mmCIF file with all atom_site columns, C-alpha atoms in Angstrom:
data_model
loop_
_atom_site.group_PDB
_atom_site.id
_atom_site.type_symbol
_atom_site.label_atom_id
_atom_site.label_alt_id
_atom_site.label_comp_id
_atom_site.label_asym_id
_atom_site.label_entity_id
_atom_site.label_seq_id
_atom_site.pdbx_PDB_ins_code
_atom_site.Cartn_x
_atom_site.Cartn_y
_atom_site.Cartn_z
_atom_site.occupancy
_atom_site.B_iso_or_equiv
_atom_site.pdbx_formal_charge
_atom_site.auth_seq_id
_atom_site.auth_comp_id
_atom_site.auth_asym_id
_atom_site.auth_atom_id
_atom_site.pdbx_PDB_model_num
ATOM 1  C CA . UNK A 1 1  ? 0.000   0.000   0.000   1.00 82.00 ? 1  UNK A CA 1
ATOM 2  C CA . UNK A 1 2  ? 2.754   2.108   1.179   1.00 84.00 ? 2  UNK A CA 1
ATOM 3  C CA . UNK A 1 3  ? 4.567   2.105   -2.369  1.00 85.00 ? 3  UNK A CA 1
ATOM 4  C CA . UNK A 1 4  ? 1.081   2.319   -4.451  1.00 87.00 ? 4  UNK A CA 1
ATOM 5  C CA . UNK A 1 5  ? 0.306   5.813   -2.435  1.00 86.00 ? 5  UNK A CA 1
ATOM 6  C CA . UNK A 1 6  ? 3.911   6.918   -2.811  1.00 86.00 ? 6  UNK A CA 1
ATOM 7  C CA . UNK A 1 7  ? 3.380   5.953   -6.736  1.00 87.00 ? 7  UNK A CA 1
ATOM 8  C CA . UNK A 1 8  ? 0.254   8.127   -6.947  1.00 88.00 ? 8  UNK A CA 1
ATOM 9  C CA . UNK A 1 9  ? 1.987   11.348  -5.428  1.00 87.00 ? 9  UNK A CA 1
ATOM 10 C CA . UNK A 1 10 ? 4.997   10.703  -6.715  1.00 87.00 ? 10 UNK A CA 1
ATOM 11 C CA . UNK A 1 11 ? 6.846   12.648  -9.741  1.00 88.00 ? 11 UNK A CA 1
ATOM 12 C CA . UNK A 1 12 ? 6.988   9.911   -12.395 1.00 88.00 ? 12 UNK A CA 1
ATOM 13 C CA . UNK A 1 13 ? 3.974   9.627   -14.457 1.00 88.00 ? 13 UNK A CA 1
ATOM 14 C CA . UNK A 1 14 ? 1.498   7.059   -13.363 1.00 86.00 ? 14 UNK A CA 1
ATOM 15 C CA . UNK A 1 15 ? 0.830   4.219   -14.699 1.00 90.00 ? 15 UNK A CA 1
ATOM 16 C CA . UNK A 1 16 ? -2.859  2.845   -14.177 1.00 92.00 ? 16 UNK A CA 1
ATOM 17 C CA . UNK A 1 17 ? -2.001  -1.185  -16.229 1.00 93.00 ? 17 UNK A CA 1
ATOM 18 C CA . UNK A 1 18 ? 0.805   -1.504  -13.407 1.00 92.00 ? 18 UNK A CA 1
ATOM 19 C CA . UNK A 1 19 ? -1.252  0.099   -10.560 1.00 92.00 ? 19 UNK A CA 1
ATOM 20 C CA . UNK A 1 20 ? -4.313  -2.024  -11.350 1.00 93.00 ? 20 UNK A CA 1
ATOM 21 C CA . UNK A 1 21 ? -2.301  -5.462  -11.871 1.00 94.00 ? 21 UNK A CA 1
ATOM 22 C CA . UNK A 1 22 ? -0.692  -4.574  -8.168  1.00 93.00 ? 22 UNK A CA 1
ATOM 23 C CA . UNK A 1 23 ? -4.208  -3.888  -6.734  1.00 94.00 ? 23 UNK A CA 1
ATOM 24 C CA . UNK A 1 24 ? -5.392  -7.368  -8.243  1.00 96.00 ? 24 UNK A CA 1
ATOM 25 C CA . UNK A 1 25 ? -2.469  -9.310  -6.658  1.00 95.00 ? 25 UNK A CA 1
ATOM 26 C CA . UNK A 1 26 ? -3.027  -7.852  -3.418  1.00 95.00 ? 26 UNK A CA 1
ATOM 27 C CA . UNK A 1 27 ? -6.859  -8.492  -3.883  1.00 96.00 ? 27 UNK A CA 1
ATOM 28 C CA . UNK A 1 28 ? -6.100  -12.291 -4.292  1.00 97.00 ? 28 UNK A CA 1
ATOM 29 C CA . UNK A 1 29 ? -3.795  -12.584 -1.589  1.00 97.00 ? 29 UNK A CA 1
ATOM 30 C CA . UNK A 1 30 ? -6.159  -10.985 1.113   1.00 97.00 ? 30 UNK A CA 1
ATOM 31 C CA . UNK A 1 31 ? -8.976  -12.835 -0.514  1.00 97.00 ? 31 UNK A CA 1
ATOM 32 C CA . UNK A 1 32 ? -6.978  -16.002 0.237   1.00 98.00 ? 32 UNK A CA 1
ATOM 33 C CA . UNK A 1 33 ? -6.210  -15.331 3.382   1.00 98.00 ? 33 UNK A CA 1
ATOM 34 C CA . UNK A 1 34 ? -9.334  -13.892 4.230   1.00 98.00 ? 34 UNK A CA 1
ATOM 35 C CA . UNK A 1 35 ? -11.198 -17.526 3.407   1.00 98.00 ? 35 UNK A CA 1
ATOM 36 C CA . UNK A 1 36 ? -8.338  -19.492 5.527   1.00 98.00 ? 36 UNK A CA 1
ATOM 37 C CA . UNK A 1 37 ? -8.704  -17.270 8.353   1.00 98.00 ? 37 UNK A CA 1
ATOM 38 C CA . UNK A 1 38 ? -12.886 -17.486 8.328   1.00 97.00 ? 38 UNK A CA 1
ATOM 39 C CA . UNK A 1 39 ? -12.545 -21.457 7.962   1.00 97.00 ? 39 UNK A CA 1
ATOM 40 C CA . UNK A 1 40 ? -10.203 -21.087 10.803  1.00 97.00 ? 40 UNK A CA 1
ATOM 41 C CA . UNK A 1 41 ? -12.497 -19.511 13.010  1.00 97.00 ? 41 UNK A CA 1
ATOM 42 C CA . UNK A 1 42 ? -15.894 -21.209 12.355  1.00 96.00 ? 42 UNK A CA 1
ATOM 43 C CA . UNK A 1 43 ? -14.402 -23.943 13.601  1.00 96.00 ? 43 UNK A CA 1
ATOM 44 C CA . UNK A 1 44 ? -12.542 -22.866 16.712  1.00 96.00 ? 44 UNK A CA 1
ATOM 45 C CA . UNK A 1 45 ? -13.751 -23.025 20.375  1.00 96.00 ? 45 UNK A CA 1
ATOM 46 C CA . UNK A 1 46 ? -11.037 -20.596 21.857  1.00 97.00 ? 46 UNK A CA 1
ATOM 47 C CA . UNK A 1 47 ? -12.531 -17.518 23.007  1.00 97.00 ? 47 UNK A CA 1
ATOM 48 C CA . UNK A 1 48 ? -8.721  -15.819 22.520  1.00 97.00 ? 48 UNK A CA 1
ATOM 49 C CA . UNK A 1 49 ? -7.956  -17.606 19.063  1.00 97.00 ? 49 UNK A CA 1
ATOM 50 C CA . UNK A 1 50 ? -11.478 -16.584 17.765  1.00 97.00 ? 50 UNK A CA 1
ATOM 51 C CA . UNK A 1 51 ? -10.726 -12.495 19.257  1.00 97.00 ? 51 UNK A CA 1
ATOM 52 C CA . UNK A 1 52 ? -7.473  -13.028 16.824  1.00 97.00 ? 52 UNK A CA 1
ATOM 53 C CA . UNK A 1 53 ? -9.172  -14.276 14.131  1.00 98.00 ? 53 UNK A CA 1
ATOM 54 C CA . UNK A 1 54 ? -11.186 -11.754 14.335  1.00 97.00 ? 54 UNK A CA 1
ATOM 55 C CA . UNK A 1 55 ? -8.523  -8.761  14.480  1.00 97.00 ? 55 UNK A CA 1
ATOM 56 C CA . UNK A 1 56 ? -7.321  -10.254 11.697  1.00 97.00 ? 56 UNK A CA 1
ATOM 57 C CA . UNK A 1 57 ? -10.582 -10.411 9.384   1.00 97.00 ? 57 UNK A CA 1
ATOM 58 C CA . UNK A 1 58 ? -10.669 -6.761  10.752  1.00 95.00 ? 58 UNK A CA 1
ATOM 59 C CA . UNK A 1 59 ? -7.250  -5.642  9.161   1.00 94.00 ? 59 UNK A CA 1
ATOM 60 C CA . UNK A 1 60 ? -7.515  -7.631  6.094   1.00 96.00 ? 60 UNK A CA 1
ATOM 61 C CA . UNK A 1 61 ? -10.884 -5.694  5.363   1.00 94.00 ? 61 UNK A CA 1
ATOM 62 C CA . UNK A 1 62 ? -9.115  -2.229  5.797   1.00 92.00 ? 62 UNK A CA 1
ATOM 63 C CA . UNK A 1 63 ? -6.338  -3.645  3.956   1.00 92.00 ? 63 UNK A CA 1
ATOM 64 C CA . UNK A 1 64 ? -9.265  -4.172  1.066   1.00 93.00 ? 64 UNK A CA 1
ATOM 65 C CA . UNK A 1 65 ? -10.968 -0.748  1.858   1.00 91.00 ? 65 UNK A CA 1
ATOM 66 C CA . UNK A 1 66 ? -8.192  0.986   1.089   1.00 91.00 ? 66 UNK A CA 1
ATOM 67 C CA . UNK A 1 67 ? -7.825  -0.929  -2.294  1.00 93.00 ? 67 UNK A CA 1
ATOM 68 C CA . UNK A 1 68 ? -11.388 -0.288  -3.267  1.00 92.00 ? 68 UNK A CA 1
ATOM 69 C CA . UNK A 1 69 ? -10.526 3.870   -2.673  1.00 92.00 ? 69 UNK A CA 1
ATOM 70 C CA . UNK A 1 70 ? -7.265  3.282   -4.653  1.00 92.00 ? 70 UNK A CA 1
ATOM 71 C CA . UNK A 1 71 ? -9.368  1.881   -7.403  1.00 93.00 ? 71 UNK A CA 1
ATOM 72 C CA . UNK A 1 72 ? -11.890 4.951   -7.013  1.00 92.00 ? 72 UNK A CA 1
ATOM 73 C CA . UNK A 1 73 ? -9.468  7.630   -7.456  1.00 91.00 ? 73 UNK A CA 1
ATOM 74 C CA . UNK A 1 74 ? -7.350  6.139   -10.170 1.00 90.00 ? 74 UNK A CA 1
ATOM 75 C CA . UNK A 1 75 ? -10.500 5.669   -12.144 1.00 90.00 ? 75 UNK A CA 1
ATOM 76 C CA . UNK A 1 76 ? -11.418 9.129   -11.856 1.00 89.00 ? 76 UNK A CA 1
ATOM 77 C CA . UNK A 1 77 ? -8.538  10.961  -9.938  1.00 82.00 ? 77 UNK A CA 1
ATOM 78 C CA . UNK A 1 78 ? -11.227 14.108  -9.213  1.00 86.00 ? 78 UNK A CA 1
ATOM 79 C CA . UNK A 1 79 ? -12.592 11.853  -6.800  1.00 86.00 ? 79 UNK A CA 1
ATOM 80 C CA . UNK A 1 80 ? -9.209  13.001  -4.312  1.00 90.00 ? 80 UNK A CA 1
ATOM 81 C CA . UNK A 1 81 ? -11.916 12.539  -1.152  1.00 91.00 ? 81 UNK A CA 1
ATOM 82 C CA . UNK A 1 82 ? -10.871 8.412   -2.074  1.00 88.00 ? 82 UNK A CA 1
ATOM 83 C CA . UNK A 1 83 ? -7.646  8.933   -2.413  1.00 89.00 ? 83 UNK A CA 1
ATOM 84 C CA . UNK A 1 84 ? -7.268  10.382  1.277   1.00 90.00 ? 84 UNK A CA 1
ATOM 85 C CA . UNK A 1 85 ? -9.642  7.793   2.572   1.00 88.00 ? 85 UNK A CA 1
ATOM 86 C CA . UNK A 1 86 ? -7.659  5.281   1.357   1.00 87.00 ? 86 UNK A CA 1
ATOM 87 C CA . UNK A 1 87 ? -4.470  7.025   2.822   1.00 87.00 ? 87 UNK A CA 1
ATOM 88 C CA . UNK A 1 88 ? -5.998  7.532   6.406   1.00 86.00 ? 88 UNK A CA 1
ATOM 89 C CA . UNK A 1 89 ? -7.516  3.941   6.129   1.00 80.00 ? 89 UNK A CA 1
ATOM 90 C CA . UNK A 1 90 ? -4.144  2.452   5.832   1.00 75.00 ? 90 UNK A CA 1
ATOM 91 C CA . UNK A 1 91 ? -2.793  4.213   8.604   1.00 74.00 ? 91 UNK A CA 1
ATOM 92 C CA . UNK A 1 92 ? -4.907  4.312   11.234  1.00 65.00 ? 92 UNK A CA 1
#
């Protein structure tokens, strides 16, 4: 996330194939790991393993917010109210 934000503010010229390809990679990955963690859990009877299950479904979905507002502003970069979502999503 951290390089695709500096990439968007940065100097050089952006470009959307690369940016979109990265989102879609990322996408898949937290996708993955979103289903492994949620099989993980529905069948867990730890109270504590189940509250870290949970914090981890949690990041993964800011993780994805942040993603979606990437893909918002770089569609239509005078959407910039996406572009700072996505920024304060990833680092709060």
């Amino acid at each position: 996330m951290s390089i695709m934000i500096k990439q968007i503010v940065g100097d050089e010229p952006l470009n959307i194939d690369n940016l979109n390809k990265d989102i879609k990679f990322l996408e898949s990955i937290l996708e993955e790991r979103s289903k492994n963690i949620t099989s993980l859990y529905a069948t867990e009877s730890s109270t504590e393993l189940k509250r870290t299950y949970s914090t981890l479904l949690n990041t993964i979905s800011l993780y994805e917010l942040s993603l979606n507002s990437i893909k918002a502003y770089i569609n239509d970069n005078s959407k910039v109210d996406y572009f700072i979502e996505a920024c304060t999503t990833y680092y709060s």
